[in-house]
Each structure stands twice: as C-alpha cells, then as structure tokens.
Amino acid sequence: MNFQRAASRILSTSGVPIVIALVIVIIVFQIMSPVFLTSGSVRDYINNAIPILLLTVGVAIVIVGGGIDLSVGTVAGLSAGTTMWALVSGAPTWTAVAVGVATGLVFGLFNGLMITVFGINDFIVTLATLNIAGGLLIVLTEKVPLQGVSTPGFSDLVYGNFLGVPTGFWIAAIIFVLMQFLLIRTVFGRRIFAIGIAPGAANVAGVNVNRVRLGTFVISGLLAGAAGVLLASRLGAVQAFLGNGYEFVAIAGAVLGGVSLAGGRGSVWAAVAGGLMLATLQQGLRLNGVDPVYFSIVTGLCIVAGVVFDRRIQQLVLGGIRKRSKSGPTPPAPAKLQETHLLGTGKQD
Amino acid sequence: METTSLKKNQTVVDRVVTRLLVDPTLGVLALLVLICLLAAFTLPVFLNGSNLYNLVNNSLVVMILAMGMTVVLVSGGIDLSIGTTMALCAGVSAAAMNFGLPLFAALLAALAMGALVGLGNGLLITRLGLPDFIATLAMLGFASGVLYIWTKGVPIIGYMVPEFYIIGGLTPLAGPLTLPMVIALLVALVLGGILGFTRMGTHFFAVGSSKTGAMQSGVRVDRVRMQAYIFSGLAAAVAGIIMAGRNTNVPADLGNGYEIQAIAAAVIGGAALSGGRGRILGAILGAITLAAAVNLINLVGVPSSYQKIVIGGILVAAVLANRISAIVSGKVRQRKAMVLEGIPA
C-alpha cells in the first residue's frame, strides 16, 4: 500500500513519467544502433527539433488555459517565409527576425481576438487561420524565390557557437526558462491555470478571463514566429508547404508531456520533454531504417497513449484523495469529472 | 393571441431581418442569392448555364462530406478525419478493383472501410474519453500515414472500368444528369430523413444540445455519438468512391484540405459547432455557396493558390455570422417568453 502511494505520488508529479519514458527509449535506441548517442547525431536531432519544441511550448500554454491552437504549424512556416522575404529584400538580420516574430504576433492576436471578442470556438478559428497562413505562404513562395540569402549573421542564429554549444540551443533554452517562469512564478501564469480549470470560477474570483485567454494565444503566436525564424535560419530556403502538420506533432508532444487536454494541468519543461520524446522516436526510427511516413502513425498513437496515461494518473490521484478524506463527501468519478470539465470549458459556438 | 401581440411590436423589415438571422437555411439562401446577384452584375459569365452546371457538379463531393459532417456537428462532435477517410476509401475501392474483385464488392469494401474509421473515431471518443477534435486529428494522422505507406507515395491507377467513369460523373447517366448528382440526392434524403423523422435523429439533436440532459432522459449518449461518427465515415466513403471515379487515380494526398471545406459548408449551412443545430438542406446550400464563391474568385482572375486563404476567410465569416444568428435567436426566444408571461417587451 505504501509503495502504491509513493508510486502514485511520483508518477502524478508533472513531467516525471515522460522523463522516465524518454530515458528508456534513449537506452533502447542506443542498444539498437550505437551511433545514436554520438555528439553529431544528438546535435542534429535536437537542432531539427528546436522549432517544433517552441511550438510545443506555445500549444502547451494555450492548452493549460483551456484552449487549443491548431494554427501554430503553418504560422511558423509563414513566419519563416516572411523572414526570408525580408532578407531577400535586403533587410539586415535583426529586421528580418522582427518581421518573422511580428508575423506570429499578428496571427496570435487575430486568433485571440476572434475567440475572446466574438466568442467563436477556438479550434475553428485556428483551423481557419491554419489555412489562411498556409495559403499565404503558398502565394508568397510563388511571388518571391525564398532562398539564396547570404546576410551575415543570419545562419549564426542556429549554427553559431557560444561556449561550445550551438546558439540555437541557447535561444531555445532561454525561451523555455522564461516561459516556465511565466507559467509558474507569475500572477499571469497562475491565472492561466485558473481559467483552464474553471473559467467561471476564475471570473468570479476577479480574473479577466478574456484578457488572460488572449494572452495565451499571443504567446503561442509569438513562439510560432520565433520558431519560424529559427526554421528559416536552419534551412536557408523556404518551401510552400513548410510547417504543414507541425501542429499535430506539437499537440502530441504537449499531451505526451502530461499537459491535460481538459486544461489547467501541465508545465513547460514537461511539454519540452514530451516534444523531445517525439523527436527521439523520429530520430531512432530513422537511424533504424524505418520509412519516415511511419512517423505520422507513431505521432497519432502517442496522442492516444498520452491521453490514456493522463486519465490513469487522474484516477490514481483522485483515488488517493478519496482514501484520505473518508469522512468527507465522495469526489465524483474521474471519468465523469473530465467530461463535465470539458463541457465547462467548451465555449460558446 | 401571443403571436399577434409579438408581431405588433415589430416593423416588417425588422421581422424579415430577424427571420433571416434566426433561420440559418434562409440566411444561407440569402447569401447565395447575394453572391449570384453580385456575380450577375460584375461577371455575366458566372450565370452561364455551363458554368453553373460545372459549379454544382464540382460541389457534389464537398456536399456529401458536409452532410456527413452535419450529422456529427448536430450530435455535438466534429470530424477532422473526414477528408483523409475519403482518400483512404477511394484507395480501398481502387485497390479492390485492381485485386480483381467485382465492382459491387469493391464499393462494399470502401463503405466498410468508412464505417470502420467512423467506429474507430467513436471508440476513441467514447471509450478513451478523448476530445472529439483530438481523436479525429489523431485519426487523420493515422489514416494518412497508412495511405502513404500503402501506396508508397505513388498514385493508384489502372482500376478505371467503364462503370467507374459513370460513378465519377465523367460519363453522364442521361442527358446532363450524372450519377454523383443522384447519389448526393440519395444521401441527402437518407440523412435528412434520419435527422428529421427518426428516433435516432432526435437523439442526435438531444445529445448535441445537452449530453447530461440526454443521458438523464435515458438516451444512450455514447452509442448515439458513435452512430454519428459511423454516418460521417460512410458519407466519406461514398464521397471517396465518387472521387476515385472522377480523379481516375488515387494519390495519397487526395483528401487534403477537404475537412475544412466540409466544415465550412456545414457551418455556412447553419450547423452549430456547439451541437444541437444543423440541417441537411443547409449543408447542401452551404456546399453550393462555397463552390460559388470559389468559382467567382477564379472567374475574377485570382490565382488558384489563393483558394486556401479564401476558404479560411469564408470559414471565419460563416462562424461569425452563425454566432450573430445564435445571439439574435436567443433574444427572440427571450422576447417570446416575456410576451408569453405578459411582460411588455
């Protein structure tokens, strides 16, 4: 019994299960192909994963606030496109970076305003902006060839070197630390959790629910913009369909990292661990000669696995609570709780 | 008595506007007429008989998908996997023909595949408790992955028997009438009949309006939601069979982007994303409106690469209009209730 309680406490700590799983997966892949943990290979796959990790964090923050953002993938692609466009037009590096981040900001603001001002369902708005951003990138690539730029310093955003570590790592690490701080240590961050758990109660408690929700979408837009800039810097050329499907991987990563789709639970570093898990799976499959198309199946399965695991954890935790407060009123069954929870966060039409 | 006193308080214009805003089908009809009028003045080519005929013919696949989507939306769900399911079913029917099965067996196999995907969606949602759009998004990734692996990225060809040209509408049935038109009509009659006249249809609306309320009234909510997804899977299969005939080959990305068109058409037709509201006739008119808007934009000379942006924009506009309609109809209901209680409005 004691063991069970300890196990349930450890496993229900946000981020612990995914880190354990990540370590196991890395060990398995290392046994299967010994080149897996060579420094070049690790650097490559983390470098490739960084833009999607940024998207994962953005989506995770939106999901913690009880929303969803499907547009991050194509917005990142479009931001990469506008960044390259600025460079092709002869802008210096920092202007181009600003253009890319601003593109993300505009889409984040648009999403947030449509959702908060008009009360439209968030995944429909972001589904629409997914198409709009993807369409804009297609149009942009037809108008301007987005490649062949040699602006000094731009490729250093990812490939530069600081203290022996690529600059892309540093940028990503700083953003992750900032976001974790924002989510856990600031009033705004606590309010994100509050509106994710129960928007009605948060409203009664004096939280401006719409403003906080708008904030989460703006953050996700900004991170998508940053991801786009890093994508452009790494690739050096932007194709028409860049970013398509990234939202799927980002959501899967967040869910794997224990971010509850019902809202109100999750953390940045756990989401990053979830994203790394997917990147590791992808790299491991590639090294073992598995066709990359299997990856979309793996991602789909990971979402399902993450949600199922999340529900089991909830049941464990609630079971623990029920045992401890035998005299008190019985809390509702976990499955029901989640359902009413979803109904509660389900916004108007 | 009550209704006359309600009418007395309003001017005729006010009433017409309210009626248009409250009844989604009338609203979309008005939008369609508006687009046609706009087109008639700016581009006479639009009202050309052959252009209109092509427009309706091109809207049929999206129309069938939108009807399936409407059933899911009415029951309070959403199906993002509908486009990929369509492609998968098209692939199944084509591969079954290549395998040497007779035509009806190939079609049955495609329908079975559609029902299977719908069942999978329903199980993910009701048994595992995944939110609808996450489950169907996962299914989208899964199904498109399966299709890519299966076809190895090479379109399936060599299945086009003469009957398939008829199914795809490339060979007309009689005069201008094509088989897809007949099929779309049949699907509309079946789904419209189910939604309007059967107990199952009433249950769809009940579950979509309030899951708790439906459950407390003894409706088996999980089973009803599963049925809705099976219907949308079947609709996707029907659309896939037509698509296989029309496209004459099945590439792995055949269904990309169709889910958003189906959702847009259903929402233009008045289906509410919050569930409990929607009409098959609305989905039909919505699909035609969407096709008309895209057609008009093509005629004006906007390159087809803008199509994605336009469809996304139309979706936002449709949801906004829908939202306004919901607010207005809420106010009207409130006013009616006040009149019934004798409170002056």
XYZ file of C-alpha atoms in Angstrom:
694
model
C 0.000 0.000 0.000
C 2.812 2.345 0.949
C 4.605 1.519 -2.250
C 1.470 2.200 -4.230
C 1.033 5.591 -2.622
C 4.652 6.520 -3.260
C 4.406 5.336 -6.847
C 1.223 7.275 -7.453
C 2.765 10.407 -5.975
C 5.885 10.144 -8.138
C 4.013 9.289 -11.300
C 1.488 12.074 -10.774
C 4.253 14.670 -10.476
C 4.127 16.576 -13.708
C 6.845 15.565 -16.135
C 8.272 12.602 -14.224
C 6.607 9.817 -16.275
C 7.689 11.300 -19.586
C 11.307 11.740 -18.452
C 11.407 8.103 -17.310
C 9.940 7.025 -20.653
C 12.415 9.235 -22.523
C 15.398 7.684 -20.755
C 14.103 4.180 -21.501
C 13.570 4.995 -25.168
C 17.044 6.509 -25.488
C 18.624 3.409 -23.904
C 16.681 1.110 -26.238
C 17.712 3.073 -29.323
C 21.329 3.216 -28.142
C 21.356 -0.582 -27.885
C 19.735 -0.937 -31.301
C 22.129 1.434 -33.071
C 25.274 2.535 -31.246
C 25.637 5.712 -33.358
C 22.536 7.098 -31.680
C 24.302 8.936 -28.859
C 27.274 10.303 -30.800
C 27.551 14.062 -30.332
C 26.961 14.881 -34.020
C 23.813 12.824 -34.134
C 22.427 14.303 -30.920
C 23.242 17.833 -32.085
C 21.493 17.219 -35.408
C 18.345 15.855 -33.987
C 17.972 18.457 -31.275
C 18.711 21.167 -33.825
C 15.956 19.780 -36.030
C 13.603 19.517 -33.087
C 14.004 23.040 -31.670
C 11.365 24.817 -33.820
C 8.783 22.140 -33.056
C 9.727 22.275 -29.355
C 8.961 26.006 -29.387
C 5.584 25.264 -30.977
C 5.002 22.548 -28.367
C 5.551 25.043 -25.554
C 3.201 27.582 -27.154
C 0.473 24.995 -27.683
C 1.019 23.700 -24.132
C 0.414 27.169 -22.660
C -2.777 27.556 -24.706
C -3.978 24.091 -23.662
C -3.240 24.796 -19.986
C -5.512 27.825 -20.394
C -8.273 25.530 -21.635
C -7.927 26.343 -25.346
C -6.338 24.829 -28.413
C -4.236 26.334 -31.199
C -4.130 24.384 -34.465
C -2.580 27.228 -36.454
C 0.960 27.123 -34.969
C 2.440 24.897 -37.685
C 1.548 26.935 -40.737
C 2.051 30.220 -38.864
C 5.624 29.100 -38.140
C 6.005 28.228 -41.832
C 4.661 31.633 -42.860
C 6.936 33.388 -40.348
C 9.903 31.564 -41.857
C 8.638 32.761 -45.243
C 8.304 36.424 -44.227
C 11.723 36.303 -42.544
C 13.318 35.042 -45.756
C 11.308 37.563 -47.740
C 12.723 40.403 -45.623
C 16.244 39.044 -46.101
C 15.771 38.622 -49.850
C 14.594 42.248 -49.990
C 17.890 43.210 -48.398
C 16.895 43.807 -44.792
C 19.515 43.283 -42.077
C 19.277 40.225 -39.830
C 17.545 41.879 -36.885
C 14.850 43.479 -39.023
C 14.172 40.107 -40.618
C 13.913 38.489 -37.197
C 11.487 41.206 -36.118
C 9.393 40.661 -39.260
C 9.182 36.912 -38.588
C 8.227 37.313 -34.931
C 5.724 40.047 -35.824
C 4.035 37.689 -38.303
C 3.474 35.220 -35.490
C 2.263 38.015 -33.211
C -0.313 39.180 -35.777
C -1.768 35.682 -36.122
C -1.759 35.148 -32.360
C -3.599 38.441 -31.865
C -6.095 37.620 -34.607
C -6.823 34.191 -33.098
C -7.147 35.612 -29.609
C -9.376 38.498 -30.604
C -11.720 36.335 -32.676
C -12.037 33.959 -29.728
C -12.426 36.494 -26.939
C -14.286 39.353 -28.609
C -16.676 37.316 -30.748
C -16.776 34.201 -28.605
C -16.023 31.871 -31.506
C -14.913 28.316 -30.883
C -11.103 28.317 -30.653
C -10.304 25.316 -32.805
C -12.478 26.583 -35.651
C -10.769 29.981 -35.611
C -7.340 28.387 -35.518
C -8.341 25.831 -38.176
C -9.262 28.776 -40.383
C -6.016 30.633 -39.651
C -4.119 27.377 -40.286
C -5.467 27.507 -43.834
C -5.021 31.247 -44.206
C -1.372 31.179 -43.090
C -0.660 28.098 -45.238
C -2.309 29.784 -48.222
C -0.361 32.995 -47.686
C 2.911 31.053 -47.681
C 1.969 29.372 -50.975
C 1.238 32.770 -52.508
C 4.451 34.227 -51.072
C 6.637 31.434 -52.449
C 5.055 31.886 -55.870
C 5.859 35.599 -55.845
C 9.396 35.524 -54.438
C 12.010 32.748 -54.513
C 12.734 32.415 -50.798
C 16.337 31.249 -50.876
C 19.901 32.174 -51.759
C 20.388 34.652 -48.943
C 23.833 35.330 -47.532
C 23.071 38.009 -44.966
C 25.894 37.852 -42.436
C 24.874 36.554 -39.041
C 21.525 35.059 -40.030
C 22.599 31.427 -40.146
C 24.505 32.051 -36.897
C 21.136 32.210 -35.128
C 21.138 28.418 -35.246
C 24.622 27.361 -36.306
C 26.687 29.885 -34.352
C 28.727 28.757 -31.387
C 28.678 30.043 -27.828
C 30.659 28.236 -25.114
C 30.866 25.180 -27.368
C 27.101 24.866 -27.754
C 25.169 25.951 -30.883
C 23.383 29.282 -30.475
C 20.031 27.709 -31.415
C 20.198 25.693 -28.167
C 20.830 28.843 -26.133
C 17.966 30.755 -27.729
C 15.575 27.856 -27.171
C 16.788 27.295 -23.603
C 16.328 30.968 -22.696
C 12.806 30.961 -24.136
C 11.913 27.760 -22.271
C 13.183 29.135 -18.941
C 11.304 32.394 -19.485
C 8.100 30.548 -20.326
C 8.383 28.204 -17.357
C 8.957 31.219 -15.110
C 5.964 32.982 -16.662
C 3.709 29.992 -16.192
C 4.740 29.001 -12.668
C 6.027 32.123 -10.922
C 3.886 34.997 -12.150
C 0.324 36.081 -11.412
C -0.461 35.863 -15.109
C 0.741 32.252 -15.139
C -1.428 31.280 -12.183
C -4.372 32.906 -13.922
C -3.757 30.743 -16.995
C -4.181 27.685 -14.765
C -7.252 29.239 -13.170
C -9.072 29.848 -16.452
C -8.050 26.399 -17.647
C -9.546 24.657 -14.630
C -12.762 26.632 -14.308
C -13.274 29.831 -16.305
C -16.480 30.583 -14.433
C -14.851 30.371 -11.025
C -11.851 32.376 -12.237
C -14.223 35.080 -13.440
C -15.985 35.190 -10.072
C -12.585 35.407 -8.398
C -11.875 38.581 -10.351
C -9.731 37.225 -13.190
C -10.333 38.894 -16.532
C -10.788 35.574 -18.335
C -10.832 37.019 -21.836
C -7.667 39.019 -21.346
C -5.755 36.008 -19.997
C -7.059 33.830 -22.840
C -5.987 36.459 -25.366
C -2.577 36.447 -23.684
C -2.148 32.702 -24.147
C -2.875 32.948 -27.876
C -0.500 35.885 -28.256
C 2.262 33.894 -26.528
C 1.612 30.927 -28.793
C 1.718 33.222 -31.838
C 4.995 34.814 -30.701
C 6.588 31.404 -30.124
C 5.381 30.275 -33.572
C 7.031 33.392 -35.007
C 10.282 32.612 -33.194
C 10.097 29.008 -34.393
C 9.671 30.283 -37.939
C 12.759 32.485 -37.667
C 14.853 29.566 -36.404
C 13.437 27.324 -39.161
C 14.435 29.865 -41.804
C 17.886 30.221 -40.273
C 18.452 26.456 -40.206
C 17.058 25.647 -43.659
C 18.278 28.688 -45.610
C 15.350 28.228 -48.016
C 11.582 28.134 -47.518
C 9.249 25.837 -49.444
C 5.494 26.315 -49.944
C 4.376 23.627 -47.523
C 6.811 24.334 -44.687
C 5.149 23.842 -41.310
C 2.236 21.735 -42.543
C 1.481 19.107 -39.929
C 3.773 20.602 -37.269
C 0.725 21.473 -35.141
C -0.049 17.771 -34.938
C 3.437 16.945 -33.628
C 3.331 19.920 -31.241
C -0.008 18.873 -29.722
C 1.182 15.282 -29.453
C 4.359 16.432 -27.695
C 2.423 18.552 -25.206
C -0.012 15.720 -24.482
C 2.834 13.238 -24.052
C 4.411 15.676 -21.589
C 1.343 15.406 -19.398
C -0.425 18.596 -20.432
C -4.081 17.767 -19.855
C -6.318 18.498 -22.848
C -9.050 19.347 -20.352
C -6.973 22.367 -19.360
C -5.439 23.505 -16.102
C -2.608 20.991 -15.864
C 0.859 20.943 -17.387
C 4.245 22.594 -17.329
C 6.682 23.944 -19.885
C 9.568 21.640 -19.139
C 7.329 18.582 -19.198
C 5.993 19.674 -22.585
C 9.587 20.083 -23.802
C 10.322 16.564 -22.548
C 7.275 15.316 -24.461
C 8.438 17.082 -27.610
C 11.941 15.616 -27.169
C 10.349 12.194 -26.822
C 8.730 12.528 -30.241
C 11.956 13.892 -31.764
C 13.871 10.968 -30.262
C 11.365 8.467 -31.624
C 11.638 10.067 -35.048
C 15.443 10.041 -34.994
C 15.569 6.491 -33.658
C 13.201 5.229 -36.333
C 15.251 6.999 -39.000
C 18.529 5.527 -37.767
C 16.971 2.076 -37.828
C 15.934 2.494 -41.433
C 12.203 2.909 -40.862
C 10.355 4.863 -43.547
C 9.661 8.442 -42.261
C 5.955 8.124 -43.155
C 5.518 5.784 -40.206
C 6.185 8.787 -38.019
C 2.704 10.255 -38.502
C 1.224 6.961 -37.320
C 3.553 6.978 -34.308
C 2.509 10.555 -33.527
C -1.181 9.649 -33.708
C -0.631 6.705 -31.383
C 1.372 8.906 -28.996
C -1.561 11.318 -28.608
C -3.854 8.433 -27.704
C -1.278 6.925 -25.342
C -0.665 10.289 -23.660
C -4.368 10.900 -23.046
C -4.967 7.391 -21.730
C -1.997 7.685 -19.387
C -3.217 11.101 -18.224
C -6.591 9.612 -17.311
C -4.990 6.769 -15.371
C -2.934 9.289 -13.391
C -6.035 11.328 -12.638
C -7.784 8.220 -11.372
C -4.790 7.356 -9.172
C -4.633 10.838 -7.695
C -8.364 11.064 -7.109
C -8.310 7.582 -5.597
C -5.653 8.808 -3.175
C -7.715 11.856 -2.262
C -10.800 9.738 -1.699
C -8.923 7.393 0.615
C -7.516 10.238 2.671
C -10.835 12.038 3.189
C -13.110 9.147 4.033
C -15.408 11.274 6.160
C -15.770 13.995 3.578
C -18.053 13.915 0.562
C -17.013 11.485 -2.157
C -15.467 13.270 -5.109
C -17.049 12.392 -8.456
C -15.625 9.560 -10.529
C -12.628 10.728 -12.571
C -14.110 9.949 -15.964
C -17.199 11.993 -15.159
C -15.065 14.786 -13.788
C -13.188 15.052 -17.010
C -16.369 15.060 -19.025
C -18.037 17.860 -17.101
C -14.714 19.622 -17.198
C -14.710 19.530 -20.981
C -18.293 20.690 -21.071
C -17.419 23.539 -18.782
C -14.519 24.757 -20.903
C -16.369 24.161 -24.150
C -17.012 27.705 -25.211
C -19.980 29.069 -26.982
C -20.470 28.469 -30.651
C -53.062 35.870 -29.348
C -49.479 35.880 -28.180
C -48.002 35.800 -31.645
C -50.123 38.673 -32.886
C -49.063 40.845 -29.986
C -45.465 39.845 -30.737
C -45.882 40.878 -34.345
C -47.447 44.193 -33.448
C -44.283 45.293 -31.730
C -42.130 44.870 -34.818
C -41.912 46.540 -38.171
C -41.978 44.352 -41.275
C -38.299 44.989 -42.063
C -37.305 44.156 -38.539
C -39.208 40.893 -38.780
C -37.683 39.915 -42.116
C -34.165 40.621 -40.882
C -34.767 38.711 -37.676
C -36.243 35.792 -39.583
C -33.218 35.672 -41.901
C -30.839 35.781 -38.964
C -32.727 33.211 -36.936
C -33.302 30.641 -39.650
C -29.869 29.517 -40.827
C -31.157 27.938 -44.017
C -32.897 31.136 -45.078
C -29.742 33.048 -44.197
C -27.520 30.918 -46.419
C -30.080 31.079 -49.203
C -29.967 34.870 -48.947
C -26.166 34.728 -49.084
C -26.299 32.521 -52.165
C -28.718 34.885 -53.903
C -26.485 37.796 -52.938
C -23.423 36.110 -54.442
C -25.360 35.310 -57.616
C -26.644 38.881 -57.929
C -23.166 40.251 -57.336
C -21.833 37.916 -59.986
C -24.606 38.685 -62.441
C -23.728 42.378 -62.412
C -19.955 42.061 -62.436
C -19.407 38.853 -64.418
C -22.102 37.690 -66.813
C -20.064 34.504 -67.461
C -20.961 33.323 -63.977
C -24.656 32.883 -64.802
C -23.783 30.993 -67.961
C -25.572 27.629 -67.985
C -22.438 25.533 -68.379
C -20.635 27.440 -65.627
C -23.483 26.873 -63.179
C -23.661 23.217 -64.193
C -19.925 22.768 -63.590
C -20.189 24.615 -60.316
C -22.892 22.296 -58.981
C -21.070 19.246 -60.312
C -17.850 20.309 -58.602
C -19.570 20.928 -55.297
C -21.000 17.390 -55.006
C -18.066 15.732 -53.185
C -17.839 18.518 -50.610
C -21.635 18.417 -50.364
C -21.692 14.737 -49.405
C -18.883 15.280 -46.895
C -20.694 18.314 -45.465
C -23.846 16.256 -44.976
C -21.890 13.660 -43.002
C -20.190 16.446 -41.066
C -23.585 17.978 -40.275
C -24.721 14.752 -38.605
C -21.597 14.791 -36.405
C -21.923 18.509 -35.643
C -25.595 18.092 -34.717
C -24.613 15.401 -32.215
C -22.064 17.764 -30.681
C -18.868 16.408 -32.240
C -16.545 17.281 -35.084
C -14.782 15.064 -37.610
C -11.420 16.370 -38.806
C -10.559 12.996 -40.347
C -13.334 13.110 -42.960
C -11.090 14.166 -45.878
C -8.420 11.570 -45.183
C -11.080 8.912 -44.680
C -12.428 9.829 -48.106
C -8.974 9.342 -49.646
C -8.489 6.056 -47.795
C -11.859 4.721 -49.011
C -11.077 5.848 -52.561
C -7.825 3.909 -52.267
C -9.621 0.831 -50.927
C -12.146 0.785 -53.778
C -9.393 1.280 -56.377
C -7.133 -1.370 -54.886
C -10.039 -3.819 -54.609
C -10.741 -3.370 -58.323
C -7.078 -3.938 -59.124
C -7.180 -7.027 -56.945
C -9.833 -8.421 -59.282
C -12.909 -8.085 -57.094
C -16.223 -7.324 -58.835
C -17.410 -3.720 -58.748
C -20.055 -4.094 -56.046
C -17.566 -5.861 -53.767
C -15.062 -3.037 -54.253
C -17.727 -0.476 -53.362
C -18.799 -2.514 -50.332
C -15.174 -2.716 -49.205
C -14.868 1.076 -49.410
C -18.097 1.552 -47.429
C -16.891 -0.941 -44.822
C -13.615 0.973 -44.528
C -15.522 4.217 -43.979
C -17.714 2.645 -41.316
C -14.617 1.171 -39.670
C -12.851 4.543 -39.469
C -16.045 6.089 -38.066
C -16.270 3.326 -35.499
C -12.615 3.913 -34.594
C -13.283 7.619 -34.059
C -16.333 6.812 -31.966
C -14.426 4.328 -29.808
C -11.537 6.761 -29.236
C -14.007 9.421 -28.138
C -16.445 7.396 -26.048
C -14.211 4.666 -24.614
C -10.966 6.594 -24.114
C -12.610 9.954 -23.462
C -10.510 11.901 -25.968
C -11.893 15.291 -27.010
C -13.569 14.945 -30.417
C -11.177 17.049 -32.433
C -8.076 15.486 -30.886
C -9.332 11.959 -31.568
C -10.220 12.768 -35.163
C -6.960 14.694 -35.619
C -5.075 11.616 -34.442
C -7.175 9.543 -36.841
C -6.288 11.981 -39.629
C -2.574 11.455 -38.970
C -3.018 7.710 -38.622
C -5.124 7.237 -41.762
C -2.958 9.447 -43.958
C 0.107 7.586 -42.701
C -1.499 4.267 -43.592
C -2.384 5.552 -47.054
C 1.155 6.853 -47.698
C 2.768 3.617 -46.562
C 0.336 1.533 -48.536
C 0.692 3.464 -51.811
C 4.398 4.269 -51.211
C 3.601 7.760 -52.453
C 2.671 6.504 -55.926
C -0.929 7.138 -57.037
C -3.068 4.019 -57.507
C -4.009 3.638 -61.187
C -5.378 1.038 -63.564
C -8.732 0.454 -61.884
C -10.871 2.597 -64.195
C -13.504 0.267 -65.673
C -16.283 1.999 -67.694
C -18.634 1.833 -64.702
C -16.185 3.938 -62.706
C -16.426 6.711 -65.302
C -20.178 6.751 -64.677
C -19.713 6.707 -60.889
C -17.299 9.617 -61.097
C -19.685 11.597 -63.293
C -17.240 11.689 -66.200
C -19.777 9.778 -68.313
C -23.243 11.266 -67.757
C -26.176 8.993 -66.968
C -28.828 10.594 -69.145
C -28.515 13.995 -70.744
C -26.908 16.398 -68.252
C -27.752 14.165 -65.280
C -24.728 12.446 -63.697
C -24.644 9.629 -61.186
C -22.934 11.719 -58.433
C -25.947 14.061 -58.527
C -28.274 11.115 -57.965
C -26.028 9.773 -55.212
C -25.871 13.175 -53.481
C -29.667 13.370 -53.624
C -29.981 9.873 -52.153
C -27.513 10.669 -49.351
C -29.441 13.868 -48.644
C -32.757 12.002 -48.493
C -31.366 9.277 -46.242
C -29.510 11.575 -43.818
C -32.248 14.225 -43.906
C -34.843 11.530 -43.223
C -32.825 10.150 -40.337
C -32.263 13.582 -38.779
C -35.827 14.745 -39.278
C -38.079 11.752 -38.897
C -36.460 9.026 -36.808
C -35.839 8.473 -33.156
C -32.117 8.236 -33.897
C -32.223 11.714 -35.427
C -33.980 13.137 -32.388
C -31.314 11.519 -30.230
C -28.577 13.210 -32.314
C -30.141 16.599 -31.589
C -30.695 15.727 -27.923
C -27.097 14.612 -27.352
C -25.785 17.642 -29.223
C -27.909 20.078 -27.214
C -27.084 18.653 -23.817
C -25.237 15.427 -23.104
C -26.271 15.457 -19.478
C -29.887 16.187 -20.306
C -29.955 13.412 -22.899
C -28.328 10.962 -20.503
C -30.841 11.795 -17.787
C -33.672 11.213 -20.267
C -32.374 7.701 -20.868
C -30.582 8.264 -24.179
C -27.504 6.086 -24.594
C -25.203 9.020 -25.273
C -22.067 7.054 -26.143
C -23.879 4.853 -28.614
C -25.537 7.853 -30.281
C -22.206 9.651 -30.677
C -20.669 6.505 -32.148
C -23.535 6.258 -34.646
C -22.930 9.856 -35.746
C -19.268 9.112 -36.497
C -20.172 5.952 -38.392
C -22.538 8.015 -40.554
C -19.818 10.556 -41.308
C -17.416 7.703 -42.111
C -19.972 6.247 -44.516
C -20.524 9.656 -46.122
C -16.746 9.946 -46.534
C -16.703 6.505 -48.175
C -19.437 7.500 -50.648
C -17.547 10.696 -51.462
C -14.345 8.643 -51.801
C -15.918 6.270 -54.324
C -17.060 9.235 -56.431
C -13.644 10.849 -56.066
C -11.899 7.657 -57.215
C -14.045 7.677 -60.352
C -13.628 11.361 -61.004
C -9.910 11.679 -60.413
C -9.064 8.492 -62.416
C -6.176 7.867 -59.986
C -5.819 7.901 -56.214
C -2.828 9.850 -54.874
C -2.120 9.667 -51.156
C -2.930 13.350 -50.627
C -6.322 13.118 -52.361
C -8.264 14.179 -49.268
C -6.018 17.007 -48.056
C -7.966 20.157 -47.275
C -11.383 18.575 -47.728
C -12.130 18.530 -43.998
C -12.043 22.314 -43.777
C -14.273 22.643 -46.839
C -16.768 20.192 -45.352
C -16.774 22.043 -42.022
C -17.099 25.405 -43.767
C -20.022 24.179 -45.900
C -21.818 22.699 -42.887
C -21.264 25.838 -40.815
C -22.405 28.119 -43.656
C -25.500 25.903 -43.743
C -26.229 26.762 -40.140
C -24.781 23.802 -38.238
C -23.656 24.994 -34.824
C -20.231 23.917 -33.552
C -21.694 23.689 -30.073
C -24.068 20.965 -31.278
C -27.810 20.537 -31.470
C -28.326 22.688 -34.539
C -27.960 21.880 -38.232
C -29.798 20.847 -41.341
C -29.033 18.658 -44.328
C -30.581 21.226 -46.678
C -28.288 23.816 -45.102
C -25.240 21.644 -45.828
C -26.310 21.297 -49.477
C -26.801 25.039 -49.899
C -23.602 25.670 -47.949
C -21.566 23.458 -50.288
C -23.037 25.227 -53.333
C -22.386 28.653 -51.772
C -18.782 27.689 -51.063
C -18.321 26.392 -54.615
C -19.960 29.545 -55.999
C -17.640 31.791 -54.008
C -14.541 29.880 -55.145
C -15.830 29.816 -58.730
C -16.481 33.547 -58.676
C -12.999 34.251 -57.378
C -11.485 32.077 -60.089
C -13.531 33.910 -62.727
C -12.353 37.278 -61.442
C -8.847 36.022 -62.190
C -7.443 35.414 -58.723
C -4.896 32.570 -58.998
C -5.975 29.234 -57.565
C -3.175 29.417 -54.994
C -5.344 31.922 -53.133
C -8.076 29.319 -52.704
C -6.875 28.163 -49.274
C -6.868 31.726 -47.964
C -10.350 32.342 -49.351
C -11.795 29.177 -47.821
C -10.218 30.018 -44.470
C -11.687 33.526 -44.666
C -15.117 32.181 -45.588
C -14.998 29.807 -42.622
C -14.270 32.686 -40.218
C -17.053 34.785 -41.755
C -19.515 31.884 -41.602
C -18.794 31.166 -37.940
C -19.137 34.859 -37.127
C -22.500 35.016 -38.922
C -23.587 31.857 -37.158
C -22.665 33.357 -33.813
C -24.654 36.513 -34.534
C -27.589 34.346 -35.592
C -27.397 32.437 -32.315
C -27.395 35.665 -30.312
C -30.365 37.083 -32.247
C -32.396 33.897 -31.982
C -31.659 33.822 -28.263
C -33.015 37.359 -27.943
C -36.105 36.469 -29.983
C -36.771 33.458 -27.796
C -36.373 35.644 -24.727
C -38.812 38.196 -26.124
C -41.333 35.478 -26.953
C -41.039 34.104 -23.430
C -41.584 37.584 -21.999
C -44.658 38.073 -24.167
C -45.983 34.698 -23.061
C -45.536 35.717 -19.439
C -47.270 39.005 -20.099
C -44.245 41.211 -19.515
C -44.172 44.090 -22.017
C -41.142 43.743 -24.261
